[in-house]
mmCIF file of C-alpha atoms and ligand atoms in Angstrom:
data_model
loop_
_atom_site.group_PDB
_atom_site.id
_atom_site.type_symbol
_atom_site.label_atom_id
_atom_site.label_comp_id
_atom_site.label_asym_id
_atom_site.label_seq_id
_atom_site.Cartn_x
_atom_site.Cartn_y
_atom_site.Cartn_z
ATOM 1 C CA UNK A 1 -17.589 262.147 232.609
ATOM 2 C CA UNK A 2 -15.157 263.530 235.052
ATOM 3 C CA UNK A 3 -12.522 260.399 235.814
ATOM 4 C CA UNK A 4 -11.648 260.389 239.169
ATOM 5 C CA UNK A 5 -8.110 258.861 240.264
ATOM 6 C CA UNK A 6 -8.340 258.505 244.225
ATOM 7 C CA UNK A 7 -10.914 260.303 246.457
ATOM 8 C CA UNK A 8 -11.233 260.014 249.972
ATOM 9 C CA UNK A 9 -14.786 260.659 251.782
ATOM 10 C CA UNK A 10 -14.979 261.797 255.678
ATOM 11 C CA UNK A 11 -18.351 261.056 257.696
ATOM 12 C CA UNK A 12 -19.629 264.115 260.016
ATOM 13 C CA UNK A 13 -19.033 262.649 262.991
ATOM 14 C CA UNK A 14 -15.525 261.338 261.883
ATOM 15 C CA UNK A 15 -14.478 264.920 260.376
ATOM 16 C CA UNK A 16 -15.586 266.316 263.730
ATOM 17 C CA UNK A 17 -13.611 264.153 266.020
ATOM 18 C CA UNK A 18 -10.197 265.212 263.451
ATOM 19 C CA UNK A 19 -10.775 269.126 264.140
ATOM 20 C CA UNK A 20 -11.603 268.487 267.779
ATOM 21 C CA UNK A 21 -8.425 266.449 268.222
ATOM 22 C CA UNK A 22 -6.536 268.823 265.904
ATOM 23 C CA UNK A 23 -8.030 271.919 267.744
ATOM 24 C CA UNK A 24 -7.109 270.511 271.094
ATOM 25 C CA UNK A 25 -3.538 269.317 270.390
ATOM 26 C CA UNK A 26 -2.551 273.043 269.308
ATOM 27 C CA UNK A 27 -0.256 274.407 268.886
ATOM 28 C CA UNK A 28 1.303 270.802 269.125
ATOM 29 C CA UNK A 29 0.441 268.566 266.123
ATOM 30 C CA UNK A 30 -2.640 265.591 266.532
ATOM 31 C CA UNK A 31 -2.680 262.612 264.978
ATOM 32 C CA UNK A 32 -4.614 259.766 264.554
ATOM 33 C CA UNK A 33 -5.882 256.689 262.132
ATOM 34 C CA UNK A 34 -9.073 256.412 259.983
ATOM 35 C CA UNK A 35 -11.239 253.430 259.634
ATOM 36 C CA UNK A 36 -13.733 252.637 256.854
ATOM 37 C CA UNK A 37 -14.829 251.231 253.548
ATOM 38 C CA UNK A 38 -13.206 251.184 250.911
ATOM 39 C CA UNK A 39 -15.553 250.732 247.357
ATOM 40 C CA UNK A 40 -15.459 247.018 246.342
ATOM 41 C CA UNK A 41 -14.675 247.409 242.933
ATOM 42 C CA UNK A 42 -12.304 250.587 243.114
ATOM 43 C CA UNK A 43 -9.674 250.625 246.012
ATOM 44 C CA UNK A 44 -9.086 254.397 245.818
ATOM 45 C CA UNK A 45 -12.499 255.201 246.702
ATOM 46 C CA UNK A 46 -12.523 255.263 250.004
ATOM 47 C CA UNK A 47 -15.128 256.215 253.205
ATOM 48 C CA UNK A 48 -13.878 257.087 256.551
ATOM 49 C CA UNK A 49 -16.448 256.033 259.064
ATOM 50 C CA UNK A 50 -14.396 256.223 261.893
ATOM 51 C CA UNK A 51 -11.746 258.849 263.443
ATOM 52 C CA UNK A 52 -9.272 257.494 266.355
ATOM 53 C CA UNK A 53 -7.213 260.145 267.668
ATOM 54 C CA UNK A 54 -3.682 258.830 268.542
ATOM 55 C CA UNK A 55 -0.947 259.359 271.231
ATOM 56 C CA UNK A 56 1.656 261.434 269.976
ATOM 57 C CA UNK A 57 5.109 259.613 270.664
ATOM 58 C CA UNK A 58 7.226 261.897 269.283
ATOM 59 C CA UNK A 59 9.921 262.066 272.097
ATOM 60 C CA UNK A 60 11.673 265.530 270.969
ATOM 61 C CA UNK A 61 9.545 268.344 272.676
ATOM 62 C CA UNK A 62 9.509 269.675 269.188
ATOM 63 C CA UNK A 63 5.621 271.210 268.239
ATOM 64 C CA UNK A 64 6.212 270.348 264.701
ATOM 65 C CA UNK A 65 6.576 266.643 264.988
ATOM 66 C CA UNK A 66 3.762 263.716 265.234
ATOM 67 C CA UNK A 67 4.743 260.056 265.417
ATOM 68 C CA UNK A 68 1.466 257.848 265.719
ATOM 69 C CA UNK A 69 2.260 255.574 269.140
ATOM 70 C CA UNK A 70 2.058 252.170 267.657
ATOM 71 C CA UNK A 71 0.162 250.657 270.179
ATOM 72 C CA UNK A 72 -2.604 252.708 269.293
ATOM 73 C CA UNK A 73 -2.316 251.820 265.716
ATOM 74 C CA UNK A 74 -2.288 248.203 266.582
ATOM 75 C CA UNK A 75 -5.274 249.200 268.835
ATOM 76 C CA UNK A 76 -6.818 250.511 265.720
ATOM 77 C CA UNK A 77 -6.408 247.616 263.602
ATOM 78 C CA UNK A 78 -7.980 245.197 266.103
ATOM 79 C CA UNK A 79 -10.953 247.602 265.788
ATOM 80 C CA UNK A 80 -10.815 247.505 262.229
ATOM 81 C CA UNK A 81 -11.034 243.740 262.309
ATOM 82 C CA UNK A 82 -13.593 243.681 264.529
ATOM 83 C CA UNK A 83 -15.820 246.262 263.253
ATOM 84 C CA UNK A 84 -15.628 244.662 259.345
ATOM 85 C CA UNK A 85 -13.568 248.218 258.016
ATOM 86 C CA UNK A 86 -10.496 249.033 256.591
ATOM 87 C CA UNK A 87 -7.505 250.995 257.922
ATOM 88 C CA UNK A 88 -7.608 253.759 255.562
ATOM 89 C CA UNK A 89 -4.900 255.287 256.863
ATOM 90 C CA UNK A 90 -3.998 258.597 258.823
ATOM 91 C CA UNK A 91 -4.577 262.356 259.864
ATOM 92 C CA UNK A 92 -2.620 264.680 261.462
ATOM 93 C CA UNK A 93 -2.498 268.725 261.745
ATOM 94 C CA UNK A 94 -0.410 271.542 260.941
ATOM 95 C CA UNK A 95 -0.283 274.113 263.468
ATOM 96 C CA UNK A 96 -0.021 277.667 262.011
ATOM 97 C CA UNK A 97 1.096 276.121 258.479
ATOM 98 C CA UNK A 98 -0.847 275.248 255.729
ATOM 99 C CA UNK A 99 -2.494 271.790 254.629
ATOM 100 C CA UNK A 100 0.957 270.209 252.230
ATOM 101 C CA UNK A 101 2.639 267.189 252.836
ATOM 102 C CA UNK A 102 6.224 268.317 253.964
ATOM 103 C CA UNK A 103 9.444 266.165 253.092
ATOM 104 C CA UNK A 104 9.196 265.033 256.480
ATOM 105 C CA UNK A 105 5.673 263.467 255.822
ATOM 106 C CA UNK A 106 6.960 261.860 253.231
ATOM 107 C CA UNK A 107 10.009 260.154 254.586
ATOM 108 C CA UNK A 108 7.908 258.684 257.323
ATOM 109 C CA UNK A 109 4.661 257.577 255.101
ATOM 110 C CA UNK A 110 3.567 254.398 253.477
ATOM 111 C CA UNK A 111 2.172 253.560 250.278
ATOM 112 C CA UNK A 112 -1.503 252.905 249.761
ATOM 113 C CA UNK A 113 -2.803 254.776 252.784
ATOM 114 C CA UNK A 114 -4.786 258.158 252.620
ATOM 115 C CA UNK A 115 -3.103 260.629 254.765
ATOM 116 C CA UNK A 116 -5.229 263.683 255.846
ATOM 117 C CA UNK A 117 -3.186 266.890 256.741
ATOM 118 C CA UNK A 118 -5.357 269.513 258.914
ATOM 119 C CA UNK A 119 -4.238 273.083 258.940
ATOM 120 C CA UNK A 120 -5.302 274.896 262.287
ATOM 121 C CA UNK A 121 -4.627 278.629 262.919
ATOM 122 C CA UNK A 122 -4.625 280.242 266.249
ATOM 123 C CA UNK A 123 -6.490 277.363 267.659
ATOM 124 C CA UNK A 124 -8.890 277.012 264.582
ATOM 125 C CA UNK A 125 -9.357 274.902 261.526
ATOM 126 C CA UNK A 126 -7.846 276.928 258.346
ATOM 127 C CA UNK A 127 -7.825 273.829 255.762
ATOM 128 C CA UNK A 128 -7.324 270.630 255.099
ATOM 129 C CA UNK A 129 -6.000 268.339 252.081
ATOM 130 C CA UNK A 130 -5.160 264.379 251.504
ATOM 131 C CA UNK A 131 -2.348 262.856 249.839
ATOM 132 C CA UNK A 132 -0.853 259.275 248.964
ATOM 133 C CA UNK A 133 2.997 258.938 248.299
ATOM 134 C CA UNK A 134 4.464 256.555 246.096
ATOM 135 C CA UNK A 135 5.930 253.270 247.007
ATOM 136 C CA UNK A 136 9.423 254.687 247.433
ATOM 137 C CA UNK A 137 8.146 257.857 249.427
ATOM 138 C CA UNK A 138 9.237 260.531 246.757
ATOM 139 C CA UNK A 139 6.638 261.476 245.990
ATOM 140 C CA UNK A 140 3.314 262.743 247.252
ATOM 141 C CA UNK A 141 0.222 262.907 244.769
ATOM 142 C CA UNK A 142 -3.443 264.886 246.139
ATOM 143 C CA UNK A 143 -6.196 262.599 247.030
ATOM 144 C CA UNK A 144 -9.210 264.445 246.430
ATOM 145 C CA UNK A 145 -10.536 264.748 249.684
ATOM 146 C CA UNK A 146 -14.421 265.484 250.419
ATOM 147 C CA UNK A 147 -15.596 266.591 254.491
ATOM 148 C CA UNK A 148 -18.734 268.000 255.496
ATOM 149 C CA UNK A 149 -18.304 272.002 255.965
ATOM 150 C CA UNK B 1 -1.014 227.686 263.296
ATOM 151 C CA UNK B 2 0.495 231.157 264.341
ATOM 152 C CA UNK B 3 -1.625 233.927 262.345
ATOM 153 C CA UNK B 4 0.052 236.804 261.092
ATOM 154 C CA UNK B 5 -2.381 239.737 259.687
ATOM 155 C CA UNK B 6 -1.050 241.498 256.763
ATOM 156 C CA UNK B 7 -1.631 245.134 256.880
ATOM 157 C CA UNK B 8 -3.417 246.858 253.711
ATOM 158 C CA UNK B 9 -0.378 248.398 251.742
ATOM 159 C CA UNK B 10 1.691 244.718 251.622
ATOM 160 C CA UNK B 11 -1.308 242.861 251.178
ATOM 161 C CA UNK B 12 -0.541 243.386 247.096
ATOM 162 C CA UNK B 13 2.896 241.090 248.178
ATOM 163 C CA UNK B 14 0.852 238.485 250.119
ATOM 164 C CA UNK B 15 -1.554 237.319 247.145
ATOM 165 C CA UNK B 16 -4.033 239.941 248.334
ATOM 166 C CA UNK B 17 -4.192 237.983 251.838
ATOM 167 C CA UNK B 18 -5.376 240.556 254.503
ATOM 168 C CA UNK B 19 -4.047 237.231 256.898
ATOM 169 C CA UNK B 20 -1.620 234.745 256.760
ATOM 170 C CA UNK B 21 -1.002 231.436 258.844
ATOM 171 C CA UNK B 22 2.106 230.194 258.865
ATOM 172 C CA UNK B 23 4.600 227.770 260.728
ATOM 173 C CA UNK B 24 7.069 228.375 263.265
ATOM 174 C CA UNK B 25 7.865 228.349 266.864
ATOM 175 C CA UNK B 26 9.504 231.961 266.842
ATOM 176 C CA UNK B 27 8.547 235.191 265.620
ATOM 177 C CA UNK B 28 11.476 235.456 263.505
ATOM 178 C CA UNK B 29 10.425 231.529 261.771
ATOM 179 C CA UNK B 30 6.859 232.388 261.537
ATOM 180 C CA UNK B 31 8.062 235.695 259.848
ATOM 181 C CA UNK B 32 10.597 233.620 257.276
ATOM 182 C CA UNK B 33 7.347 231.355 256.739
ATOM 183 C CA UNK B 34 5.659 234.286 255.528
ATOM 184 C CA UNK B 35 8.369 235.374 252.950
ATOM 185 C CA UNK B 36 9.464 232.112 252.003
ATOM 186 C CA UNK B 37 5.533 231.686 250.557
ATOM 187 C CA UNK B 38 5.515 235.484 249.523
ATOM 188 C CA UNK B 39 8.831 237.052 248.745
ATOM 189 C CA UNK B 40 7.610 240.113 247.486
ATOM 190 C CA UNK B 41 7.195 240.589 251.128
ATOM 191 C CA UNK B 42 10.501 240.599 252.143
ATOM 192 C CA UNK B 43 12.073 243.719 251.283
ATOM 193 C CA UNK B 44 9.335 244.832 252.471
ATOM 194 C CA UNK B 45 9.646 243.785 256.194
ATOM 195 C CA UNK B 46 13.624 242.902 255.953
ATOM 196 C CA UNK B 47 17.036 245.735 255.208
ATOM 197 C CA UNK B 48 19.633 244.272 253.202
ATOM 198 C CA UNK B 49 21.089 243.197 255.928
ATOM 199 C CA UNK B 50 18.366 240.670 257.332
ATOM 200 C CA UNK B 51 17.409 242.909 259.902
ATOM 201 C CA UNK B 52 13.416 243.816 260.466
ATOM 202 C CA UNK B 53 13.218 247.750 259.084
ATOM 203 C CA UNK B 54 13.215 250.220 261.654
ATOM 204 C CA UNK B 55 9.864 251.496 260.359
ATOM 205 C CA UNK B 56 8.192 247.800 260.407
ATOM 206 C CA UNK B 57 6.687 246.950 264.203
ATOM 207 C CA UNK B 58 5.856 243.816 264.786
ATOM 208 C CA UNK B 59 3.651 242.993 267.732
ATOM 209 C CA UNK B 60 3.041 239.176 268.829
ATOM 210 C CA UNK B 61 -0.482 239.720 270.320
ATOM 211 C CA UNK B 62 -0.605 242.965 272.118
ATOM 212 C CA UNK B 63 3.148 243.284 272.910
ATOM 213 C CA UNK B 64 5.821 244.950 270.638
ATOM 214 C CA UNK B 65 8.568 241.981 269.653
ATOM 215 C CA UNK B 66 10.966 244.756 271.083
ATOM 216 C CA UNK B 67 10.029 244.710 274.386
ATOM 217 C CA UNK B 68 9.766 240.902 274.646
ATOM 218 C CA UNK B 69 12.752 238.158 272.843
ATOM 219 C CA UNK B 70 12.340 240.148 269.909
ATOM 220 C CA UNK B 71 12.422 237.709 266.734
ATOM 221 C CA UNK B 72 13.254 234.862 269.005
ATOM 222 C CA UNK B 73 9.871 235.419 270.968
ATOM 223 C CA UNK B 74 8.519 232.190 271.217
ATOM 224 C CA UNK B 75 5.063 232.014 269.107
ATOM 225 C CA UNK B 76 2.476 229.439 269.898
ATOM 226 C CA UNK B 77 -0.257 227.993 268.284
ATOM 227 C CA UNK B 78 -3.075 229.894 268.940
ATOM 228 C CA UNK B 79 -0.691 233.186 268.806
ATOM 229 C CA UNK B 80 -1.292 235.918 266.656
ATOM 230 C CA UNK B 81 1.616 238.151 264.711
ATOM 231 C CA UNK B 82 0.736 241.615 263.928
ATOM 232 C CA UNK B 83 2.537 244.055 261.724
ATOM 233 C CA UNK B 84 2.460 248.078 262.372
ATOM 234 C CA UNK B 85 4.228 250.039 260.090
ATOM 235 C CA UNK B 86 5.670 253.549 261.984
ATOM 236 C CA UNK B 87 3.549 256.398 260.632
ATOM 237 C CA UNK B 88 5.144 259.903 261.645
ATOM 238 C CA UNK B 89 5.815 263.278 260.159
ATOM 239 C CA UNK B 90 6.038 266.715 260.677
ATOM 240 C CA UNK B 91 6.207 270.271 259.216
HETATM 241 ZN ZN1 ZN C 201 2.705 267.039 258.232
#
């Protein structure tokens, strides 16, 4: 039996919405918050049923830079309530870079949530990975992370 | 009561409560409510210096605290307290 620690699971329609938004915001990043189940007797196995692309507040005119406008997250929650899901947490892309979790990332995460990093080259989807950081953000560990093709 | 919902990642310091009602005729007392019954919470929400983290947002209803009396925004009963954390990043 293969034991598995954390695993995140994106619906179609979800996973399209995050490389539409992703695809769309290049060569600027996207970002955005999942909803969804999470399993009732395992907390890090998780479903993401629903895909809400965000504003991107990030007030520096820098391309390499997402800040999630926290309206829309509160915006997000209230759907969450309403709907009977979870806030799973959050995705965002990497323009012409690859699918890590950078130091910056990491700074500006929080524990628990599953955070979905997109890479998009030249305008097209070229990977994508999960992580969840530890409770003192030093540390980011791979989610696995399972999306339809 | 003023009802303050507990996002996912501090639930674990709130007893597992996803929300919490509390006391208080401010933002700032129905916040101290919250972490006098769960002080797990508070280093959580609060610096060492008593002031609300920069990453924690707090919204009573649909406005950010910081754009109304911040902690001293009055709360009423039927109020609701929401807390955002700041999610950002970058390459
Ligand atoms: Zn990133």
């Amino acid at each position: 039996m293969v034991w598995i620690e954390s695993m995140l699971t994106i619906s179609k329609e979800s996973w399209e919405i995050i490389v539409a938004d992703a695809c769309a915001a290049y060569p600027r990043e996207c970002c955005g918050v999942l909803l969804g189940e999470l399993d009732p007797a395992d907390d890090d196995l998780r479903t993401a049923t629903v895909a809400i692309p965000c504003r991107n507040a990030h007030q520096e005119g820098r391309n390499d830079r997402f800040f999630i406008h926290p309206d829309d997250q509160l915006a997000a929650q209230k759907r969450a309530r309403a709907e009977g899901l979870e806030v799973l947490g959050f995705f965002h892309s990497h323009p012409d870079e690859h699918a890590y979790f950078s130091a910056t990332d990491l700074a500006n995460s929080l524990h628990w949530y599953s955070n979905v990093v997109v890479s998009v080259r030249k305008g097209e989807l070229a990977g994508a990975a999960c992580f969840r950081v530890n409770e003192e953000k030093t540390h980011a560990e791979t989610e696995d992370l399972v999306h339809p093709g | 009561m003023p009802r303050i919902f507990i996002p996912a990642p501090l639930r674990q310091y709130a007893g597992g409560a996803k929300e919490v009602d509390v006391a208080g005729a401010t933002v700032g007392e129905a916040l101290g409510a919250l972490t006098a019954r769960h002080g797990d919470l508070k280093k959580h929400l609060y610096n060492d210096e008593g002031r609300l983290r920069s990453f924690v947002n707090v919204y009573l209803n649909d406005e950010d605290i910081r754009y109304l009396d911040k902690e001293a925004s009055a709360v009423g009963e039927s109020d609701t307290l929401s807390i955002v954390p700041s999610i950002a990043g970058g390459r």
